[in-house]
Structure formats: structure tokens, C-alpha cells
Coordinates of C-alpha atoms and ligand atoms in Angstrom, one line a residue:
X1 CA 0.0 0.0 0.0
X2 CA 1.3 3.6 -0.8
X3 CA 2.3 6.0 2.2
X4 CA 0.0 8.0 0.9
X5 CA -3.2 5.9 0.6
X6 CA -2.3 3.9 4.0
X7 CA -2.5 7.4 5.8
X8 CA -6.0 8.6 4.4
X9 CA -6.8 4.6 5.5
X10 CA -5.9 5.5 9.1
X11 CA -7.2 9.0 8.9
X12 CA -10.5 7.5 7.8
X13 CA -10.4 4.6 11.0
X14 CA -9.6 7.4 13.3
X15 CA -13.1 9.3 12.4
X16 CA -15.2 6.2 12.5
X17 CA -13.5 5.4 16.3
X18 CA -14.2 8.9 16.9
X19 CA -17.7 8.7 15.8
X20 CA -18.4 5.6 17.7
X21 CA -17.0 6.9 20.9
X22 CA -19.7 9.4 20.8
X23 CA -22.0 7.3 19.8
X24 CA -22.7 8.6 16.0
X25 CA -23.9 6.6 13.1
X26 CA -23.7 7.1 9.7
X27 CA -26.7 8.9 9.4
X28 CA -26.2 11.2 12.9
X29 CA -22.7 12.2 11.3
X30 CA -23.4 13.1 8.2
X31 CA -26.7 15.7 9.2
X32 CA -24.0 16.7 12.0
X33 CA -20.7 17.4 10.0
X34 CA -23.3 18.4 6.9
X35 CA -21.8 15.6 4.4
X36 CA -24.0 14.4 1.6
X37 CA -25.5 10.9 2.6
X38 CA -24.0 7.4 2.1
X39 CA -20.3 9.2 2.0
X40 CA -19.7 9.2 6.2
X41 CA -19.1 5.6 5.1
X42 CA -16.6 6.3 2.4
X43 CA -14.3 8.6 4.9
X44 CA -14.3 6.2 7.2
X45 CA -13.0 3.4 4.4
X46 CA -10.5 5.5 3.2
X47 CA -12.0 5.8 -0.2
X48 CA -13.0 9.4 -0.1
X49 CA -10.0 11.4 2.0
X50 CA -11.0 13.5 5.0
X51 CA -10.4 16.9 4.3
X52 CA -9.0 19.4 6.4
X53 CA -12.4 21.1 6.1
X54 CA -14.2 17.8 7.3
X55 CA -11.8 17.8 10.3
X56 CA -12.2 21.6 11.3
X57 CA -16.3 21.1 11.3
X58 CA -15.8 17.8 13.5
X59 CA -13.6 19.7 15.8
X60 CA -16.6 22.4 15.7
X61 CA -19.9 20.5 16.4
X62 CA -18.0 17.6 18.6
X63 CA -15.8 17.1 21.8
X64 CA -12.9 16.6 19.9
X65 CA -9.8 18.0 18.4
X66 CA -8.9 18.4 15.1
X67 CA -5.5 16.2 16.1
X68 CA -7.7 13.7 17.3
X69 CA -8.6 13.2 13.9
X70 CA -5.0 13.2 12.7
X71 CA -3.3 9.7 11.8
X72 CA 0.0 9.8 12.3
X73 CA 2.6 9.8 8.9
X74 CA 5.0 6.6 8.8
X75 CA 8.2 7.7 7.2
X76 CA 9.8 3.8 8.1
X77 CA 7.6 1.7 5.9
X78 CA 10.7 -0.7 5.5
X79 CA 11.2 -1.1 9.2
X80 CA 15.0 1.2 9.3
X81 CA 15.2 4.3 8.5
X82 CA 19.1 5.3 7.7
X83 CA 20.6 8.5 7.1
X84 CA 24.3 8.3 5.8
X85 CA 27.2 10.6 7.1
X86 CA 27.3 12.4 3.6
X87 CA 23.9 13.4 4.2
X88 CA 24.4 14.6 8.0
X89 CA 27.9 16.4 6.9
X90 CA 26.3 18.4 4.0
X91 CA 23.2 19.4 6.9
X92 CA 25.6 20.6 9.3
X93 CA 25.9 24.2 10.7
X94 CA 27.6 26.4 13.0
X95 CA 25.3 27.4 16.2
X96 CA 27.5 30.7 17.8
X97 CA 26.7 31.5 21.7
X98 CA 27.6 34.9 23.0
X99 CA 27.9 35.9 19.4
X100 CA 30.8 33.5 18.1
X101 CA 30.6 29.8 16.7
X102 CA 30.3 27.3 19.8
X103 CA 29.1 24.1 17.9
X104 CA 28.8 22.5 14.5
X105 CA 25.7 20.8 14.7
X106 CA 24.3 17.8 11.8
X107 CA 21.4 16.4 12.5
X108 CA 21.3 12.1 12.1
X109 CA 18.3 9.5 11.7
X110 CA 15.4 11.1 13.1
X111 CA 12.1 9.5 12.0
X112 CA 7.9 10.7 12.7
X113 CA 7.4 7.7 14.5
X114 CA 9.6 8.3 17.8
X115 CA 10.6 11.4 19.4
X116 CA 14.1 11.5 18.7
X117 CA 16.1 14.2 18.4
X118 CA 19.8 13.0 18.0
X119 CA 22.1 15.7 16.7
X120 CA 26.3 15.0 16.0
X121 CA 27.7 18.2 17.8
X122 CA 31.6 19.1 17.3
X123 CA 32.4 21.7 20.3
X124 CA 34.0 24.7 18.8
X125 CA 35.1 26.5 21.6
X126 CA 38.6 24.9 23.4
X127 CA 39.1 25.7 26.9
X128 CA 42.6 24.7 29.2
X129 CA 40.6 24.0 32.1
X130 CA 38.0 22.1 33.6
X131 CA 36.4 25.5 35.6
X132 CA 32.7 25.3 35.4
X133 CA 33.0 29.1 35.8
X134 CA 35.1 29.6 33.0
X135 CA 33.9 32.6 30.9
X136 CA 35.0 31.0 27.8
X137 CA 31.6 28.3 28.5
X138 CA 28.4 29.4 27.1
X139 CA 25.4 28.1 29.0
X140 CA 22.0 26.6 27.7
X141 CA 18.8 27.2 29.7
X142 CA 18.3 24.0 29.2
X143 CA 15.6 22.1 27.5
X144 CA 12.3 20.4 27.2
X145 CA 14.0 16.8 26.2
X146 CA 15.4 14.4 28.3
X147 CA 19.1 14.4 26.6
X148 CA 21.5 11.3 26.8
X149 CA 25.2 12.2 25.6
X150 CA 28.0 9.8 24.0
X151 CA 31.6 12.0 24.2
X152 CA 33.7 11.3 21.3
X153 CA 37.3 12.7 22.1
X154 CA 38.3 15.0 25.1
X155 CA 35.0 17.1 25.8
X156 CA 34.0 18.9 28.9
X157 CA 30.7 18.3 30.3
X158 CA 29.1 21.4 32.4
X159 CA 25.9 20.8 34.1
X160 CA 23.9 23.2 36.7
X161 CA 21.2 22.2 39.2
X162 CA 19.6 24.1 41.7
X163 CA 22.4 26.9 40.8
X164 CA 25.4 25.0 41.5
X165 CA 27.5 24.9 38.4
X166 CA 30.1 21.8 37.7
X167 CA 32.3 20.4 34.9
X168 CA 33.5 17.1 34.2
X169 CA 36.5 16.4 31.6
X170 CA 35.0 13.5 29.5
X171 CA 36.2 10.8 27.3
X172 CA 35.6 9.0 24.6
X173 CA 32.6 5.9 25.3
X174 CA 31.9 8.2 28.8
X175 CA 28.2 8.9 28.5
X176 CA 25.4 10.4 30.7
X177 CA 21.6 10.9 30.8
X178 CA 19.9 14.7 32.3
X179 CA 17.2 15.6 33.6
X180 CA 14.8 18.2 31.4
X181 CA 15.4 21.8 31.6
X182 CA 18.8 21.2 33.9
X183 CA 21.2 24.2 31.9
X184 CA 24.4 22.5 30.2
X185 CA 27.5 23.1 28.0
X186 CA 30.1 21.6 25.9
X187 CA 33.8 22.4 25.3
X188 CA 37.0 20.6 23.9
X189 CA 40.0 20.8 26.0
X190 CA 42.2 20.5 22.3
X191 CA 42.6 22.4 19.7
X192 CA 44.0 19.7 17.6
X193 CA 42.0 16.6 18.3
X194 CA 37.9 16.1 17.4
X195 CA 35.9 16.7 20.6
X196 CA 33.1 16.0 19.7
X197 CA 29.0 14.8 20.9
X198 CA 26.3 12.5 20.3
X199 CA 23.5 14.3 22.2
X200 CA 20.4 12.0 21.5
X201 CA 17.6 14.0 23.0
X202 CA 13.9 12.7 22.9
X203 CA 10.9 13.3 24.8
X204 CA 9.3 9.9 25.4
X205 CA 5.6 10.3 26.6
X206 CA 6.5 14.2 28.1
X207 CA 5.4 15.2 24.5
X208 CA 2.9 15.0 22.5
X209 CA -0.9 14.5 24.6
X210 CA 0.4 14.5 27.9
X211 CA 2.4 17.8 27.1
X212 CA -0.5 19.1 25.1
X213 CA -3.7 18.1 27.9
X214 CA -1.1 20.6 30.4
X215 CA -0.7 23.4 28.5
X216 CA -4.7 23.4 28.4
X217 CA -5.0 22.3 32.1
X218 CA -2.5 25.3 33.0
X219 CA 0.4 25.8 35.6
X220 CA -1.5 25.4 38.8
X221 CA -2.8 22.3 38.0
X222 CA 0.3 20.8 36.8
X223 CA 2.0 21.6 39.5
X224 CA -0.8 20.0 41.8
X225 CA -0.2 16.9 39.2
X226 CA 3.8 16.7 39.8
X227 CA 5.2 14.0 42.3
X228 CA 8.2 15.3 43.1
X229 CA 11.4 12.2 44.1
X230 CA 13.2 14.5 46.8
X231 CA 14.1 11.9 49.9
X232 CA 11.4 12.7 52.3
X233 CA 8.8 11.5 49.3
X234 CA 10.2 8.0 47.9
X235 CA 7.3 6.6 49.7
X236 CA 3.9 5.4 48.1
X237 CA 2.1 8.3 50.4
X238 CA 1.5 10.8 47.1
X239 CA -0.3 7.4 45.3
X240 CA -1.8 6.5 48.4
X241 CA -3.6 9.7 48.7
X242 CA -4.3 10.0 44.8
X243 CA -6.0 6.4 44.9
X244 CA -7.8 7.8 48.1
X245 CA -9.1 11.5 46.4
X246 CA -9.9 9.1 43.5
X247 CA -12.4 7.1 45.5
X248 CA -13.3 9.6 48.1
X249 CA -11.8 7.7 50.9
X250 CA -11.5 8.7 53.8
X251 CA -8.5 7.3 56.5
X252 CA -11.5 6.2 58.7
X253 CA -12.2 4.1 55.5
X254 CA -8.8 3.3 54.6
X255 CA -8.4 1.8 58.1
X256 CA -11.5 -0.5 57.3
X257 CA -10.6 -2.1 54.1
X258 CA -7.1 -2.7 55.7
X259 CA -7.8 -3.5 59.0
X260 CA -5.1 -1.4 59.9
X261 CA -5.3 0.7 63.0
X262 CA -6.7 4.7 61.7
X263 CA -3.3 6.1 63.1
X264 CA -1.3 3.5 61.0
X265 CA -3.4 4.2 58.2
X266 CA -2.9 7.7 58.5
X267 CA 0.6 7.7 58.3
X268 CA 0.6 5.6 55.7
X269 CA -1.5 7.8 54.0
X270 CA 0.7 10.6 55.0
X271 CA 3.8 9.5 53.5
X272 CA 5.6 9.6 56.9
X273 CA 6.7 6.0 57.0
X274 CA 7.2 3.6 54.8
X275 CA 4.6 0.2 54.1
X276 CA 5.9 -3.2 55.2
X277 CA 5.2 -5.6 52.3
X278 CA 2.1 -7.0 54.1
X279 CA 0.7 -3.4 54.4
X280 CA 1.1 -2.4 50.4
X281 CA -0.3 -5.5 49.5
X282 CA -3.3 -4.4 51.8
X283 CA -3.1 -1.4 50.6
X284 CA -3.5 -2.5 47.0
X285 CA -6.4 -4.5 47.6
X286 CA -8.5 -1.6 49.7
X287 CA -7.9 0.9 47.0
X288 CA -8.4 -1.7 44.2
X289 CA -5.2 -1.5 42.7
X290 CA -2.3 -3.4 42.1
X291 CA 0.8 -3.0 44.2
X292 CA 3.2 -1.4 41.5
X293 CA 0.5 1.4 40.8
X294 CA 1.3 2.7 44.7
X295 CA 5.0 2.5 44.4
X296 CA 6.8 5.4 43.3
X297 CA 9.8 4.9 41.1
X298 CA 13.7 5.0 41.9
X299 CA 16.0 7.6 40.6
X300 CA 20.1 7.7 40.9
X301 CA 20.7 10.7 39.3
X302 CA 22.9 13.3 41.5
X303 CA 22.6 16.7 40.4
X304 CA 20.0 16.2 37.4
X305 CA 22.5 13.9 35.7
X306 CA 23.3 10.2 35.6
X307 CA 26.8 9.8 34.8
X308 CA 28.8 6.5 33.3
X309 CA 32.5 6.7 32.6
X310 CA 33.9 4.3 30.4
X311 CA 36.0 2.6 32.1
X312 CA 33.7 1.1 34.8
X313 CA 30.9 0.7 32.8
X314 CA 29.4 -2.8 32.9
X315 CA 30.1 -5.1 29.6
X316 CA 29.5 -8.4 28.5
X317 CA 29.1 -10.7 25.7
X318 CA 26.2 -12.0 24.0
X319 CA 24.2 -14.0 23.3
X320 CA 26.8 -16.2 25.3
X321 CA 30.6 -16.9 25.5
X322 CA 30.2 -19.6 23.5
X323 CA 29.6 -18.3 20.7
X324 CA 29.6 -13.9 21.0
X325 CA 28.9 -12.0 18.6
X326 CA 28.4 -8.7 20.3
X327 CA 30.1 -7.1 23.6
X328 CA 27.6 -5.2 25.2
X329 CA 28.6 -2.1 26.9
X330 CA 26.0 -0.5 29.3
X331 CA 25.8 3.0 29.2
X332 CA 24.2 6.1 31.3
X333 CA 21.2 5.9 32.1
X334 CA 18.5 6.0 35.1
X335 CA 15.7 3.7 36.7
X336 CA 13.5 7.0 36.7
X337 CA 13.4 6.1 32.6
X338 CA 13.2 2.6 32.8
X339 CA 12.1 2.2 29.6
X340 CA 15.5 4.0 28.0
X341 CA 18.1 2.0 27.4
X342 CA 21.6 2.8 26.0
X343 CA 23.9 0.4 24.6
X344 CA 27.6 0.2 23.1
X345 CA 28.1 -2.8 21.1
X346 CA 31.0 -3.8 19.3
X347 CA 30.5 -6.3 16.5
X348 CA 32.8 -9.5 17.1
X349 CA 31.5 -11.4 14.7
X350 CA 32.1 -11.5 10.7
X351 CA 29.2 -12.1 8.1
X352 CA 29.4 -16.0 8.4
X353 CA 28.9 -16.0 12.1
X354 CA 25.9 -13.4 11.7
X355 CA 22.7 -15.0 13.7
X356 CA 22.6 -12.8 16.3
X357 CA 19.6 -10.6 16.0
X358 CA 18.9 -7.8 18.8
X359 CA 15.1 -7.5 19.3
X360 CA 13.1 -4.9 21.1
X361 CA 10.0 -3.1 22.2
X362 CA 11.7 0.4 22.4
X363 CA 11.9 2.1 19.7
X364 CA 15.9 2.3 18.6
X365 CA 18.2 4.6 17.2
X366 CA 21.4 4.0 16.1
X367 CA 24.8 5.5 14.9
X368 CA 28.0 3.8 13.9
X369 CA 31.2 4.9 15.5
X370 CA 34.8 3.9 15.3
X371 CA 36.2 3.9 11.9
X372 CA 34.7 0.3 10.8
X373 CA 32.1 -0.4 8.4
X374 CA 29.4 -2.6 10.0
X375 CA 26.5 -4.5 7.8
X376 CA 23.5 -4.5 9.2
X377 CA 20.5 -7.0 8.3
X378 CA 16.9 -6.8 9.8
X379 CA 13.6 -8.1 9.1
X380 CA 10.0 -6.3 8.4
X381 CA 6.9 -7.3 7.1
X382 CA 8.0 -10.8 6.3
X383 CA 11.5 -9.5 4.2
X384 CA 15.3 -9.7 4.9
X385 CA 17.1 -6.5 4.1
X386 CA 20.7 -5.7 4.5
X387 CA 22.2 -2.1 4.6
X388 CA 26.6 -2.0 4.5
X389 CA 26.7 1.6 7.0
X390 CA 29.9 3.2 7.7
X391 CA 31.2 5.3 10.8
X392 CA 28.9 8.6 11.2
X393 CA 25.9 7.4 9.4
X394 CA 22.8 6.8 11.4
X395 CA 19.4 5.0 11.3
X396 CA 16.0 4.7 13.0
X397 CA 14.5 1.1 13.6
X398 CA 10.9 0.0 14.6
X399 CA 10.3 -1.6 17.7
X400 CA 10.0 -5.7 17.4
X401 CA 12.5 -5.3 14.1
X402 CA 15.0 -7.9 14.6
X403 CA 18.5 -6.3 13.2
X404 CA 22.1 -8.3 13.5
X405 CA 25.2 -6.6 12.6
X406 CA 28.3 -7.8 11.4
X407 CA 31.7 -7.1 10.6
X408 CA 31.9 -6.2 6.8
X409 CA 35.7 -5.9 6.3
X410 CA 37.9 -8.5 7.8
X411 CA 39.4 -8.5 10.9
X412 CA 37.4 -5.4 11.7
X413 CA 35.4 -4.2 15.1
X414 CA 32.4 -2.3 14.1
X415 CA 31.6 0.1 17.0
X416 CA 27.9 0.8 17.0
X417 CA 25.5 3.0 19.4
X418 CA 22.1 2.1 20.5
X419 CA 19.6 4.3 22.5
X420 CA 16.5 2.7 22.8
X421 CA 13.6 4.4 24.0
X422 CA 9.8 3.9 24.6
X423 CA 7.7 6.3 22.9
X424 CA 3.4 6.7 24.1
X425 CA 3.4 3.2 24.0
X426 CA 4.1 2.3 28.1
X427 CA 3.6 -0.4 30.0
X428 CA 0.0 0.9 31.1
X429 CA -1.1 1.0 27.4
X430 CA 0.4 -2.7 26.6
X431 CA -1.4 -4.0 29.2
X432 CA -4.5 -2.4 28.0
X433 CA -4.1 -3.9 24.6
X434 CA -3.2 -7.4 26.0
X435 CA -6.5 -6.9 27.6
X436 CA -8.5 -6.5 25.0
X437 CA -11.8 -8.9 24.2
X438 CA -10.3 -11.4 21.1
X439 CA -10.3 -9.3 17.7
X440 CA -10.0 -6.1 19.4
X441 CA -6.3 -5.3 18.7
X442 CA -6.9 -5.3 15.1
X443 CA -9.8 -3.0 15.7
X444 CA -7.9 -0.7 18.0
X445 CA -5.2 0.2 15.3
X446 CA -7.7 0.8 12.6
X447 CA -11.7 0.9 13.5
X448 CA -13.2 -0.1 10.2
X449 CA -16.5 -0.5 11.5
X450 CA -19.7 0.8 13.3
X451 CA -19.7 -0.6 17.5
X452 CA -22.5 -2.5 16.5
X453 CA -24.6 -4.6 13.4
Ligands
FE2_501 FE1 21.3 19.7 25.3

């Protein structure tokens, strides 16, 4: 099916699901969004495209908006998306800070599908110290996306939180994962050697609805929404009391279901101790909810940042010693993103030995470093492809896309980077789907049909 035609498909199944949520047939829609009778049908089958017009008169007369009604484009139809280094190199250009060049930034793989926003970033600006108060370092404000950062060569990493300002001198295959909005710079400590950045930044489920539903729900009440992680609060209390507001429980009530004493229950409630493994499991059951809603999650960054140096970073081999093709190098990254997951992996085996393949539910991107070509073979929709990539270029891969790499030249040790993220898709929405009465899965991705016959 073209791009094309397989979008005004999904457009077409997104305004039959919206007309069934609210409860609209054919004939109802049509006299609502004034469409000449019998075509409601035909929009919804992808035969007739909806308009933009058709949208902004749904948005007008129903609870909806017009990006409800807005399938998403799929720019990876052949499950890997790459972008070569030619390609990146002829994109590049100089950013300047304080009016004179900083960085050289190209952009690499990026596709609609995830929220990816890797950029190659050479620092421009060459320092002889590691002082965070340098005047030579030109500060960000920070951003929006959660950045993770590969060093390439001898870069200086500044990072401020809560005003206090530090630098660390990196290394190449050092790596680290910040916070959103925490301000940052680069340098290079040489004026002779590359110093230069992967910074892979991506928003994961901060963006798009949740991101969009705030902005209309305003400050106050995302502030009322946020549970902050400081020490007092690693405690379920801020989900205990949620659950409770949810239901209109009161601790009296609380006390009840558990058969926990009111004061015990009030604590509990109050965040100001933490629940035995008995008590969450009460808990759980008197709010009607499962244990792992109440628990809040873990988070090891210091300062905003997570930070992995190279040399004691955890790596292994896989799929075994026996017989390794890969050796795994775990990079930065945080149990507050659990769902992230970056990866060094150099390629010890050579295209006989190739049957190896790295699997997934995170969406992945990928870039080749070193100075080795690596081939790369995947699977999608029932074909085998095989790409040859060399050092700089980049791709995007699907989630559940099998890919194996391989040394192309001989004697060679591709180099390759992985950052693998979860996009809307979590854990909460999985389960939903798994869920599902039989047949619904299919229905869920594209509605083709009216809720009832
Ligand atoms: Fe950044």
C-alpha cells in the first residue's frame, strides 16, 4: 500500500472510532458534519480522503480536536530508517553563543514515528581548564527533552542544578543521561583533536498529549499533578492519597478495608513512614489497585545527571561466550526512565557468524562509531534487508524489528551505538491492549467498522 493511501486509511479509521466513541452513526454524522448521505461511510474506508475542512467542522460540532482526527505519517515503511554521514555532513551548521561559533551541529536518523532528536555536535570552543565558571563556557537554559550524551574525544561536560554549576572532563565511550530543563554546556579541552557529541535527546511520553492536555490544564494544575522524588517523598504516600481523592476515601475508610489501625493508616496515607510488604499488599487490595500502581519509582541521578565513565561501565558478551557476537557495553542511564536503554556494542562477529539478531520493544536509534564499516541485516513485514553503514551514518529502527550486525571488512570491530527508547506506547497501554476482548487489537489500530450490526 502507498504511504499515501495507507495514511487517508488510518485517517478515515480514526473518524469512525471517533464517531463511535460518541456514539454517531452514519446517518447522525453526516446531518452533523453536513456531508451528503451514504459518504460518512466512504471517509471512514479510506476511499473518499478527509479533508482538512471535514476535520475543522468535526472539531466544531464535537468534543474533539482536530489532532484527534490526525493519523499519524509513517516515514519507516521498511522497518529502518538510515541517514548516511554524507547526508548529515552536507546538513551541518555552525550554532555561535555569545555571538561566536560554539558548535557545529548535523542532525542524524530522526524519523515521525519516535521522538528522537539525536544531533552529531563538534564543540568549537577549546578551553585549558575544567572551571565550570570559565567565561570561555556558554550556558543553555536547558531544555524540554530528556538528553542522553555519547563524548567522542576530550569534551568537557558542564551541568547546573539548583544553581550549583560543575564540569566534568569526558572521554571518549563516557556517557550520561539529564534531567529536562537542567542548563548544560560543551567544550573541547584540544585544539588539535575532534571533541566531539552524540547528544540523543527525545521526549518519550513528556510530549505530544500529555504535554498538550497541560498546556490546556495550565500551571496550577500541573503543578498539583507533579510528584516530586526528593528523599522525604520515595514513599507510596503521594499514590496513596491519589488512589484515596480518586475514590473519596476517607483514613477512617482506609483503616477498614485494611484492618489497619486509623493512626497506622494515617501515616501511611501521609507518606511519613514507609509500608511493610504485608501493608502495600493491603493497601493495593482496599484501593483496588495493584501494588506497583502505589510504588513510586527509583532515581540515581545526583545533580539532574546520571553519569557513566567508560572505564567502569558494565560489559559483556552476547548472546553467550560460547559463541559472542556482540560485547555489550552498558551505558548512562536512570531507573527514573526505565524504559530507555543505552547500549555500546561492538560487533565481534564477521558475516558467516551473523545469527545474532537484537530485538526490542523500544523504539531504537542507532549510529556507527569507530572507523569500521558494520552491515546490518533486519527483518519487516516478512522480508530480509541488508544495509553496509559506515562510521557517522545513522538509522531509525521500529520496535520488534530484529536487526544483527556484522563485521563487513575482515578483521574489523564495528563500533555501534544504540539508544533505545519507549515512545506513548508504556507499559499501562500494553497491558490495556493485551487486555483486549479477542479481535479487538486489530480494531484498535484501525476501527473499520460501526460498535455494532
Ligand atoms: Fe542539550
Amino acid at each position: 500500500m502507498r504511504a499515501e493511501d495507507d495514511f487517508t486509511r488510518r485517517a478515515g479509521a480514526l473518524l469512525r472510532a471517533a464517531a463511535n466513541d460518541l456514539k454517531r452513526d452514519d446517518e447522525n454524522a453526516e446531518r452533523e458534519l453536513g456531508l451528503e448521505k451514504g459518504t460518512f461511510a466512504e471517509y471512514c474506508a479510506g476511499t473518499r480522503p478527509v479533508t482538512w475542512e471535514l476535520m475543522r467542522r468535526a472539531a466544531e460540532v464535537w468534543p474533539l480536536d482536530e489532532r484527534d482526527l490526525l493519523p499519524g505519517h509513517d516515514d519507516c515503511p521498511a522497518g529502518v530508517r538510515v541517514m548516511r554521514h554524507e547526508e548529515s555532513r552536507a546538513g551541518g551548521r555552525v550554532l555561535s553563543r555569545g555571538g561566536e561559533p560554539y558548535y557545529e551541529y548535523r542532525d542524524t536518523a530522526m524519523s515521525r514515528i519516535a521522538s528522537y532528536r539525536p544531533e552529531w555536535i563538534r564543540m568549537l570552543r577549546v578551553v585549558e581548564d575544567d572551571d565550570p565558571d570559565n567565561p570561555l563556557v556558554q550556558w543553555n537554559r536547558g531544555h524540554l527533552l530528556y538528553q542522553f550524551t555519547y563524548f567522542i574525544g576530550p569534551v568537557n561536560y558542564y551541568y547546573r542544578w539548583n544553581g550549583v554549576s560543575a564540569c566534568v572532563p569526558m572521554d571518549t565511550g563516557d556517557s550520561v543521561w539529564g534531567l529536562p530543563f537542567a542548563p548544560h554546556s560543551f567544550t573541547s579541552r584540544s585544539a588539535t583533536e575532534p571533541a566531539c557529541i552524540l547528544a540523543l535527546t527525545y521526549g518519550g511520553s513528556l510530549l505530544g498529549d500529555a504535554q498538550r492536555e497541560l498546556a490546556v490544564l495550565g500551571n496550577a494544575t500541573t503543578r498539583a499533578l507533579a510528584i516530586p522524588l526528593d528523599e522525604h517523598a520515595r514513599r507510596p504516600g503521594a499514590m496513596i492519597r491519589s488512589f484515596m481523592d480518586a475514590g473519596a476515601v476517607t483514613v477512617a475508610e482506609l483503616a477498614d478495608r485494611t484492618g489497619l489501625s486509623p493512626e497506622r493508616a494515617g501515616e501511611l496515607a501521609e507518606g511519613a513512614t514507609h509500608p511493610d510488604t504485608k501493608e502495600l499488599d493491603l493497601l493495593a487490595h482496599a484501593l483496588g489497585v495493584s501494588v506497583r500502581d502505589l510504588l513510586p519509582p527509583r532515581t540515581e541521578t545526583a545533580g539532574g545527571i546520571s553519569l557513566q565513565h567508560a572505564r567502569d561501565a558494565r560489559s559483556w558478551v552476547w548472546p553467550g561466550e560460547d559463541a559472542p557476537a556482540y560485547r555489550i557495553t552498558r551505558l548512562a542511564g536512570d531507573p527514573l526512565h526505565p524504559h530507555t536503554s543505552a547500549l555500546q556494542v561492538d560487533v565481534l562477529a564477521s558475516a558467516a557468524g551473523r545469527s545474532a539478531p537484537l530485538t526490542t520493544y523500544q523504539h531504537q536509534y542507532l549510529y556507527v562509531l569507530g572507523d569500521q564499516p558494520v552491515t546490518m541485516c533486519w527483518e519487516f513485514a516478512g522480508r530480509q534487508a541488508e544495509e553496509t553503514l559506515t562510521p557517522g551514518d545513522s538509522a531509525y529502527v521500529r520496535p520488534q524489528v530484529p536487526i544483527t550486525f556484522a563485521a563487513t571488512g575482515e578483521g574489523g570491530r564495528p563500533r555501534v551505538l544504540l539508544l533505545r527508547i519507549s515512545g506513548s506506547v508504556t507499559p499501562e497501554v500494553r497491558y490495556a491492549v493485551g487486555t483486549m476482548a479477542p479481535g479487538g487489537v486489530d480494531r484498535y489500530v484501525a476501527e473499520d467498522r460501526l460498535w455494532y450490526s
